[in-house]
């Protein structure tokens, strides 16, 4: 696994964050060192996915990056399961395909292009019992998020689930500052310098827009999800489990 040193630069200001070739090549290390309890959250995704997957239905990962979640789920599900990953970054899709080929799951996992900020009519999501979005919704433009959640709900079978892991805001600005400070300390413990943390924060400023927990919960419920719960929280990171009512 190649080490992430993307933001170990000395330019005056970082450009906006992009999922380009440089990022794709180190993305697995970036997630491990930047997402609190990343491995445990992946384990939880496997457990929930296995619990709710319905034989004969599909699994989708929106914003699949290098396919870690898809490969992990593939290990847990029956060989008849078909998994589809969408991502708008060509370098990410290329890295994903390499990992899928190495895992031996090329006959079960398919990677497709999709831009979640574009018209959703260009994408297919049907007969799904499990849909995951791992640190992806925060990169979707706020004006498009409601349409995206509605579209996902419509593509899920009865009893299907949407699993979202996301960066969040708090209801209190002072507490939000505390949580961010704790998060930066976490990144320092994982080997990032203050300089790298600052560069990445600047790069993400215009492209990552988190919601509060209550805003996310209300959005999921607004489009029909019968059960909406948080299954994980660490300061300014959370996981949401949204279940479509069974008929």
C-alpha atoms as a PDB file:
ATOM      1  CA  UNK A   1       0.000   0.000   0.000  1.00  0.00           C
ATOM      2  CA  UNK A   2       1.507   3.308  -1.101  1.00  0.00           C
ATOM      3  CA  UNK A   3       1.797   5.935   1.652  1.00  0.00           C
ATOM      4  CA  UNK A   4      -0.266   9.121   1.395  1.00  0.00           C
ATOM      5  CA  UNK A   5       1.907  12.219   1.103  1.00  0.00           C
ATOM      6  CA  UNK A   6      -0.315  14.088  -1.390  1.00  0.00           C
ATOM      7  CA  UNK A   7      -0.490  17.211   0.772  1.00  0.00           C
ATOM      8  CA  UNK A   8       3.142  17.234   1.836  1.00  0.00           C
ATOM      9  CA  UNK A   9       3.777  20.196  -0.476  1.00  0.00           C
ATOM     10  CA  UNK A  10       4.958  23.765  -0.056  1.00  0.00           C
ATOM     11  CA  UNK A  11       2.737  25.572  -2.539  1.00  0.00           C
ATOM     12  CA  UNK A  12       1.030  28.737  -1.354  1.00  0.00           C
ATOM     13  CA  UNK A  13      -2.432  27.146  -1.370  1.00  0.00           C
ATOM     14  CA  UNK A  14      -3.850  23.766  -2.267  1.00  0.00           C
ATOM     15  CA  UNK A  15      -6.185  23.537  -5.221  1.00  0.00           C
ATOM     16  CA  UNK A  16      -9.629  22.012  -4.698  1.00  0.00           C
ATOM     17  CA  UNK A  17      -9.500  18.341  -3.757  1.00  0.00           C
ATOM     18  CA  UNK A  18      -9.792  15.947  -6.705  1.00  0.00           C
ATOM     19  CA  UNK A  19      -9.974  12.165  -6.898  1.00  0.00           C
ATOM     20  CA  UNK A  20      -7.158  12.148  -9.441  1.00  0.00           C
ATOM     21  CA  UNK A  21      -4.424   9.594 -10.173  1.00  0.00           C
ATOM     22  CA  UNK A  22      -2.183  10.861  -7.376  1.00  0.00           C
ATOM     23  CA  UNK A  23      -4.982  10.483  -4.816  1.00  0.00           C
ATOM     24  CA  UNK A  24      -6.219   7.145  -6.196  1.00  0.00           C
ATOM     25  CA  UNK A  25      -2.776   5.559  -5.833  1.00  0.00           C
ATOM     26  CA  UNK A  26      -2.643   6.330  -2.081  1.00  0.00           C
ATOM     27  CA  UNK A  27      -6.364   6.346  -1.291  1.00  0.00           C
ATOM     28  CA  UNK A  28      -6.407   3.155   0.772  1.00  0.00           C
ATOM     29  CA  UNK A  29      -3.690   4.534   3.060  1.00  0.00           C
ATOM     30  CA  UNK A  30      -5.480   7.902   3.159  1.00  0.00           C
ATOM     31  CA  UNK A  31      -8.668   6.253   4.424  1.00  0.00           C
ATOM     32  CA  UNK A  32      -6.877   4.157   7.037  1.00  0.00           C
ATOM     33  CA  UNK A  33      -5.103   7.202   8.447  1.00  0.00           C
ATOM     34  CA  UNK A  34      -7.908   9.761   7.989  1.00  0.00           C
ATOM     35  CA  UNK A  35     -11.147   7.942   8.897  1.00  0.00           C
ATOM     36  CA  UNK A  36     -11.543   7.067  12.589  1.00  0.00           C
ATOM     37  CA  UNK A  37     -12.153   3.357  13.195  1.00  0.00           C
ATOM     38  CA  UNK A  38     -12.030   2.742   9.448  1.00  0.00           C
ATOM     39  CA  UNK A  39     -11.463  -1.005   9.764  1.00  0.00           C
ATOM     40  CA  UNK A  40     -14.212  -1.361  12.358  1.00  0.00           C
ATOM     41  CA  UNK A  41     -16.648   0.609  10.205  1.00  0.00           C
ATOM     42  CA  UNK A  42     -15.838  -1.677   7.283  1.00  0.00           C
ATOM     43  CA  UNK A  43     -16.551  -4.651   9.534  1.00  0.00           C
ATOM     44  CA  UNK A  44     -19.888  -3.120  10.506  1.00  0.00           C
ATOM     45  CA  UNK A  45     -20.737  -2.579   6.834  1.00  0.00           C
ATOM     46  CA  UNK A  46     -20.086  -6.273   6.207  1.00  0.00           C
ATOM     47  CA  UNK A  47     -22.274  -7.320   9.130  1.00  0.00           C
ATOM     48  CA  UNK A  48     -25.174  -5.080   8.162  1.00  0.00           C
ATOM     49  CA  UNK A  49     -24.886  -5.925   4.471  1.00  0.00           C
ATOM     50  CA  UNK A  50     -24.911  -9.659   5.189  1.00  0.00           C
ATOM     51  CA  UNK A  51     -27.916  -9.268   7.494  1.00  0.00           C
ATOM     52  CA  UNK A  52     -30.054  -7.346   4.994  1.00  0.00           C
ATOM     53  CA  UNK A  53     -28.973  -8.764   1.631  1.00  0.00           C
ATOM     54  CA  UNK A  54     -31.829 -10.656  -0.024  1.00  0.00           C
ATOM     55  CA  UNK A  55     -30.963 -13.536  -2.403  1.00  0.00           C
ATOM     56  CA  UNK A  56     -31.730 -12.608  -5.996  1.00  0.00           C
ATOM     57  CA  UNK A  57     -31.158  -8.880  -5.419  1.00  0.00           C
ATOM     58  CA  UNK A  58     -28.172  -6.626  -6.105  1.00  0.00           C
ATOM     59  CA  UNK A  59     -25.714  -4.650  -4.001  1.00  0.00           C
ATOM     60  CA  UNK A  60     -24.647  -1.143  -5.039  1.00  0.00           C
ATOM     61  CA  UNK A  61     -21.831   1.042  -3.711  1.00  0.00           C
ATOM     62  CA  UNK A  62     -22.177   4.684  -4.759  1.00  0.00           C
ATOM     63  CA  UNK A  63     -18.810   6.376  -4.801  1.00  0.00           C
ATOM     64  CA  UNK A  64     -17.049   3.024  -4.625  1.00  0.00           C
ATOM     65  CA  UNK A  65     -13.497   4.475  -4.895  1.00  0.00           C
ATOM     66  CA  UNK A  66     -11.042   1.529  -4.878  1.00  0.00           C
ATOM     67  CA  UNK A  67     -13.767  -1.103  -4.212  1.00  0.00           C
ATOM     68  CA  UNK A  68     -12.761  -2.004  -0.646  1.00  0.00           C
ATOM     69  CA  UNK A  69     -16.382  -2.106   0.543  1.00  0.00           C
ATOM     70  CA  UNK A  70     -17.536  -4.150  -2.446  1.00  0.00           C
ATOM     71  CA  UNK A  71     -14.740  -6.698  -2.024  1.00  0.00           C
ATOM     72  CA  UNK A  72     -15.417  -7.005   1.712  1.00  0.00           C
ATOM     73  CA  UNK A  73     -19.132  -7.575   1.085  1.00  0.00           C
ATOM     74  CA  UNK A  74     -18.371 -10.086  -1.650  1.00  0.00           C
ATOM     75  CA  UNK A  75     -16.467 -12.190   0.882  1.00  0.00           C
ATOM     76  CA  UNK A  76     -19.585 -12.304   3.089  1.00  0.00           C
ATOM     77  CA  UNK A  77     -22.360 -12.879   0.566  1.00  0.00           C
ATOM     78  CA  UNK A  78     -23.444 -15.954  -1.348  1.00  0.00           C
ATOM     79  CA  UNK A  79     -21.722 -16.569  -4.688  1.00  0.00           C
ATOM     80  CA  UNK A  80     -24.967 -15.691  -6.446  1.00  0.00           C
ATOM     81  CA  UNK A  81     -24.724 -12.075  -5.216  1.00  0.00           C
ATOM     82  CA  UNK A  82     -23.979  -9.456  -7.868  1.00  0.00           C
ATOM     83  CA  UNK A  83     -22.343  -6.214  -6.775  1.00  0.00           C
ATOM     84  CA  UNK A  84     -22.100  -2.938  -8.710  1.00  0.00           C
ATOM     85  CA  UNK A  85     -19.899   0.031  -7.917  1.00  0.00           C
ATOM     86  CA  UNK A  86     -20.353   3.545  -9.292  1.00  0.00           C
ATOM     87  CA  UNK A  87     -17.651   6.217  -9.323  1.00  0.00           C
ATOM     88  CA  UNK A  88     -16.976   9.312 -11.419  1.00  0.00           C
ATOM     89  CA  UNK A  89     -13.181   9.125 -11.125  1.00  0.00           C
ATOM     90  CA  UNK A  90     -11.400   7.133 -13.820  1.00  0.00           C
ATOM     91  CA  UNK A  91      -8.235   6.665 -11.703  1.00  0.00           C
ATOM     92  CA  UNK A  92     -10.375   5.331  -8.833  1.00  0.00           C
ATOM     93  CA  UNK A  93     -12.194   2.939 -11.157  1.00  0.00           C
ATOM     94  CA  UNK A  94      -8.861   1.722 -12.529  1.00  0.00           C
ATOM     95  CA  UNK A  95      -7.519   1.065  -9.025  1.00  0.00           C
ATOM     96  CA  UNK A  96     -10.798  -0.650  -8.129  1.00  0.00           C
ATOM     97  CA  UNK A  97     -10.558  -2.987 -11.120  1.00  0.00           C
ATOM     98  CA  UNK A  98      -6.998  -3.970 -10.217  1.00  0.00           C
ATOM     99  CA  UNK A  99      -8.066  -4.858  -6.670  1.00  0.00           C
ATOM    100  CA  UNK A 100     -11.157  -6.721  -7.874  1.00  0.00           C
ATOM    101  CA  UNK A 101      -9.087  -8.775 -10.328  1.00  0.00           C
ATOM    102  CA  UNK A 102      -6.565  -9.582  -7.596  1.00  0.00           C
ATOM    103  CA  UNK A 103      -9.385 -10.631  -5.238  1.00  0.00           C
ATOM    104  CA  UNK A 104     -10.799 -13.135  -7.721  1.00  0.00           C
ATOM    105  CA  UNK A 105     -14.231 -11.467  -7.749  1.00  0.00           C
ATOM    106  CA  UNK A 106     -14.167 -10.047 -11.282  1.00  0.00           C
ATOM    107  CA  UNK A 107     -17.110 -12.240 -12.250  1.00  0.00           C
ATOM    108  CA  UNK A 108     -19.248 -10.885  -9.389  1.00  0.00           C
ATOM    109  CA  UNK A 109     -18.311  -7.196  -9.089  1.00  0.00           C
ATOM    110  CA  UNK A 110     -18.883  -4.667 -11.867  1.00  0.00           C
ATOM    111  CA  UNK A 111     -17.505  -1.121 -11.837  1.00  0.00           C
ATOM    112  CA  UNK A 112     -19.372   1.591 -13.740  1.00  0.00           C
ATOM    113  CA  UNK A 113     -19.009   5.315 -14.362  1.00  0.00           C
ATOM    114  CA  UNK A 114     -21.493   7.648 -12.695  1.00  0.00           C
ATOM    115  CA  UNK A 115     -21.575  11.264 -11.565  1.00  0.00           C
ATOM    116  CA  UNK A 116     -23.926  11.610  -8.609  1.00  0.00           C
ATOM    117  CA  UNK A 117     -24.194  15.334  -9.318  1.00  0.00           C
ATOM    118  CA  UNK A 118     -25.468  14.656 -12.855  1.00  0.00           C
ATOM    119  CA  UNK A 119     -28.987  13.614 -13.933  1.00  0.00           C
ATOM    120  CA  UNK A 120     -29.708  10.301 -12.258  1.00  0.00           C
ATOM    121  CA  UNK A 121     -31.630   9.054 -15.283  1.00  0.00           C
ATOM    122  CA  UNK A 122     -28.244   8.187 -16.782  1.00  0.00           C
ATOM    123  CA  UNK A 123     -27.656   5.590 -14.041  1.00  0.00           C
ATOM    124  CA  UNK A 124     -29.323   2.297 -13.222  1.00  0.00           C
ATOM    125  CA  UNK A 125     -30.209   1.220  -9.682  1.00  0.00           C
ATOM    126  CA  UNK A 126     -32.780  -1.547  -9.505  1.00  0.00           C
ATOM    127  CA  UNK A 127     -33.626  -4.677  -7.508  1.00  0.00           C
ATOM    128  CA  UNK A 128     -31.246  -3.537  -4.777  1.00  0.00           C
ATOM    129  CA  UNK A 129     -31.422  -4.818  -1.213  1.00  0.00           C
ATOM    130  CA  UNK A 130     -28.199  -3.111  -0.075  1.00  0.00           C
ATOM    131  CA  UNK A 131     -26.912   0.315  -1.137  1.00  0.00           C
ATOM    132  CA  UNK A 132     -23.822   1.820   0.490  1.00  0.00           C
ATOM    133  CA  UNK A 133     -22.417   5.347   0.376  1.00  0.00           C
ATOM    134  CA  UNK A 134     -19.166   5.574   2.282  1.00  0.00           C
ATOM    135  CA  UNK A 135     -17.987   9.165   2.826  1.00  0.00           C
ATOM    136  CA  UNK A 136     -19.614  10.035  -0.497  1.00  0.00           C
ATOM    137  CA  UNK A 137     -22.801  11.975   0.243  1.00  0.00           C
ATOM    138  CA  UNK A 138     -20.750  14.860   1.659  1.00  0.00           C
ATOM    139  CA  UNK A 139     -19.296  15.404  -1.846  1.00  0.00           C
ATOM    140  CA  UNK A 140     -22.722  15.557  -3.518  1.00  0.00           C
ATOM    141  CA  UNK A 141     -23.991  19.103  -4.001  1.00  0.00           C
ATOM    142  CA  UNK A 142     -26.663  19.909  -1.370  1.00  0.00           C
ATOM    143  CA  UNK A 143     -29.251  20.770  -4.054  1.00  0.00           C
ATOM    144  CA  UNK A 144     -28.832  17.274  -5.514  1.00  0.00           C
ATOM    145  CA  UNK A 145     -28.888  15.251  -2.290  1.00  0.00           C
ATOM    146  CA  UNK A 146     -32.665  15.041  -1.900  1.00  0.00           C
ATOM    147  CA  UNK A 147     -33.050  13.762  -5.462  1.00  0.00           C
ATOM    148  CA  UNK A 148     -30.319  11.195  -4.831  1.00  0.00           C
ATOM    149  CA  UNK A 149     -31.916   9.823  -1.653  1.00  0.00           C
ATOM    150  CA  UNK A 150     -35.320   9.643  -3.340  1.00  0.00           C
ATOM    151  CA  UNK A 151     -33.792   7.813  -6.317  1.00  0.00           C
ATOM    152  CA  UNK A 152     -32.060   5.302  -4.029  1.00  0.00           C
ATOM    153  CA  UNK A 153     -35.261   4.659  -2.087  1.00  0.00           C
ATOM    154  CA  UNK A 154     -37.146   3.959  -5.298  1.00  0.00           C
ATOM    155  CA  UNK A 155     -34.471   1.487  -6.438  1.00  0.00           C
ATOM    156  CA  UNK A 156     -34.521  -0.528  -3.211  1.00  0.00           C
ATOM    157  CA  UNK A 157     -36.707  -3.594  -2.801  1.00  0.00           C
ATOM    158  CA  UNK A 158     -39.001  -3.768   0.239  1.00  0.00           C
ATOM    159  CA  UNK A 159     -36.877  -4.442   3.303  1.00  0.00           C
ATOM    160  CA  UNK A 160     -33.755  -3.096   1.580  1.00  0.00           C
ATOM    161  CA  UNK A 161     -31.243  -0.809   3.270  1.00  0.00           C
ATOM    162  CA  UNK A 162     -29.215   2.289   2.569  1.00  0.00           C
ATOM    163  CA  UNK A 163     -26.008   2.439   4.629  1.00  0.00           C
ATOM    164  CA  UNK A 164     -24.283   5.822   4.803  1.00  0.00           C
ATOM    165  CA  UNK A 165     -21.022   6.717   6.521  1.00  0.00           C
ATOM    166  CA  UNK A 166     -20.430  10.429   6.621  1.00  0.00           C
ATOM    167  CA  UNK A 167     -18.659  13.406   8.120  1.00  0.00           C
ATOM    168  CA  UNK A 168     -21.083  15.482  10.190  1.00  0.00           C
ATOM    169  CA  UNK A 169     -21.534  18.828  11.922  1.00  0.00           C
ATOM    170  CA  UNK A 170     -22.751  19.351  15.477  1.00  0.00           C
ATOM    171  CA  UNK A 171     -25.636  21.573  16.595  1.00  0.00           C
ATOM    172  CA  UNK A 172     -23.250  23.763  18.568  1.00  0.00           C
ATOM    173  CA  UNK A 173     -20.461  25.728  16.901  1.00  0.00           C
ATOM    174  CA  UNK A 174     -18.149  25.487  19.933  1.00  0.00           C
ATOM    175  CA  UNK A 175     -18.604  21.726  20.143  1.00  0.00           C
ATOM    176  CA  UNK A 176     -18.003  21.494  16.414  1.00  0.00           C
ATOM    177  CA  UNK A 177     -14.663  23.213  16.909  1.00  0.00           C
ATOM    178  CA  UNK A 178     -13.750  20.800  19.710  1.00  0.00           C
ATOM    179  CA  UNK A 179     -14.585  17.795  17.544  1.00  0.00           C
ATOM    180  CA  UNK A 180     -12.534  19.121  14.646  1.00  0.00           C
ATOM    181  CA  UNK A 181      -9.578  19.697  16.967  1.00  0.00           C
ATOM    182  CA  UNK A 182      -9.894  16.131  18.281  1.00  0.00           C
ATOM    183  CA  UNK A 183     -10.010  14.888  14.700  1.00  0.00           C
ATOM    184  CA  UNK A 184      -6.838  16.747  13.776  1.00  0.00           C
ATOM    185  CA  UNK A 185      -5.116  15.213  16.807  1.00  0.00           C
ATOM    186  CA  UNK A 186      -6.229  11.818  15.509  1.00  0.00           C
ATOM    187  CA  UNK A 187      -4.615  12.572  12.148  1.00  0.00           C
ATOM    188  CA  UNK A 188      -1.388  13.693  13.832  1.00  0.00           C
ATOM    189  CA  UNK A 189      -1.274  10.393  15.735  1.00  0.00           C
ATOM    190  CA  UNK A 190      -1.485   8.663  12.370  1.00  0.00           C
ATOM    191  CA  UNK A 191       1.544  10.457  11.001  1.00  0.00           C
ATOM    192  CA  UNK A 192       0.135  13.546   9.291  1.00  0.00           C
ATOM    193  CA  UNK A 193       1.928  16.835   9.927  1.00  0.00           C
ATOM    194  CA  UNK A 194       0.152  20.085  10.759  1.00  0.00           C
ATOM    195  CA  UNK A 195       1.201  21.302   7.320  1.00  0.00           C
ATOM    196  CA  UNK A 196      -0.473  18.327   5.585  1.00  0.00           C
ATOM    197  CA  UNK A 197      -3.632  18.721   7.674  1.00  0.00           C
ATOM    198  CA  UNK A 198      -3.857  22.413   6.755  1.00  0.00           C
ATOM    199  CA  UNK A 199      -3.304  21.726   3.038  1.00  0.00           C
ATOM    200  CA  UNK A 200      -6.018  19.090   2.920  1.00  0.00           C
ATOM    201  CA  UNK A 201      -8.453  21.263   4.881  1.00  0.00           C
ATOM    202  CA  UNK A 202      -7.948  24.053   2.330  1.00  0.00           C
ATOM    203  CA  UNK A 203      -8.388  21.638  -0.573  1.00  0.00           C
ATOM    204  CA  UNK A 204     -11.652  20.242   0.819  1.00  0.00           C
ATOM    205  CA  UNK A 205     -13.116  23.616   1.764  1.00  0.00           C
ATOM    206  CA  UNK A 206     -15.149  24.081  -1.418  1.00  0.00           C
ATOM    207  CA  UNK A 207     -16.004  20.459  -2.211  1.00  0.00           C
ATOM    208  CA  UNK A 208     -16.960  18.717   1.062  1.00  0.00           C
ATOM    209  CA  UNK A 209     -20.195  20.012   2.627  1.00  0.00           C
ATOM    210  CA  UNK A 210     -21.314  18.039   5.709  1.00  0.00           C
ATOM    211  CA  UNK A 211     -24.773  18.165   7.310  1.00  0.00           C
ATOM    212  CA  UNK A 212     -25.758  17.913  10.950  1.00  0.00           C
ATOM    213  CA  UNK A 213     -26.999  14.537  12.200  1.00  0.00           C
ATOM    214  CA  UNK A 214     -30.577  15.804  12.462  1.00  0.00           C
ATOM    215  CA  UNK A 215     -30.449  17.177   8.893  1.00  0.00           C
ATOM    216  CA  UNK A 216     -29.322  13.802   7.580  1.00  0.00           C
ATOM    217  CA  UNK A 217     -31.925  11.879   9.593  1.00  0.00           C
ATOM    218  CA  UNK A 218     -34.724  14.176   8.434  1.00  0.00           C
ATOM    219  CA  UNK A 219     -33.636  13.854   4.791  1.00  0.00           C
ATOM    220  CA  UNK A 220     -33.619  10.056   4.940  1.00  0.00           C
ATOM    221  CA  UNK A 221     -37.052   9.949   6.597  1.00  0.00           C
ATOM    222  CA  UNK A 222     -38.499  12.511   4.208  1.00  0.00           C
ATOM    223  CA  UNK A 223     -38.214  10.114   1.294  1.00  0.00           C
ATOM    224  CA  UNK A 224     -39.875   7.162   2.936  1.00  0.00           C
ATOM    225  CA  UNK A 225     -37.337   5.208   4.965  1.00  0.00           C
ATOM    226  CA  UNK A 226     -39.276   3.499   7.746  1.00  0.00           C
ATOM    227  CA  UNK A 227     -36.316   3.010  10.111  1.00  0.00           C
ATOM    228  CA  UNK A 228     -33.462   5.516  10.310  1.00  0.00           C
ATOM    229  CA  UNK A 229     -30.816   4.997  12.989  1.00  0.00           C
ATOM    230  CA  UNK A 230     -27.211   5.911  13.663  1.00  0.00           C
ATOM    231  CA  UNK A 231     -25.076   2.799  14.048  1.00  0.00           C
ATOM    232  CA  UNK A 232     -21.766   4.592  14.597  1.00  0.00           C
ATOM    233  CA  UNK A 233     -20.457   7.928  15.818  1.00  0.00           C
ATOM    234  CA  UNK A 234     -16.985   9.215  16.627  1.00  0.00           C
ATOM    235  CA  UNK A 235     -16.951  12.981  17.204  1.00  0.00           C
ATOM    236  CA  UNK A 236     -17.641  14.424  13.717  1.00  0.00           C
ATOM    237  CA  UNK A 237     -18.104  11.097  11.903  1.00  0.00           C
ATOM    238  CA  UNK A 238     -21.301   9.034  11.825  1.00  0.00           C
ATOM    239  CA  UNK A 239     -22.898   6.001  10.235  1.00  0.00           C
ATOM    240  CA  UNK A 240     -26.596   5.857   9.286  1.00  0.00           C
ATOM    241  CA  UNK A 241     -28.750   2.787   8.666  1.00  0.00           C
ATOM    242  CA  UNK A 242     -31.936   3.455   6.655  1.00  0.00           C
ATOM    243  CA  UNK A 243     -34.434   0.606   6.145  1.00  0.00           C
ATOM    244  CA  UNK A 244     -37.238   0.542   3.586  1.00  0.00           C
ATOM    245  CA  UNK A 245     -40.425  -0.911   5.029  1.00  0.00           C
ATOM    246  CA  UNK A 246     -41.265  -4.482   4.084  1.00  0.00           C
ATOM    247  CA  UNK A 247     -44.605  -5.066   2.429  1.00  0.00           C
END
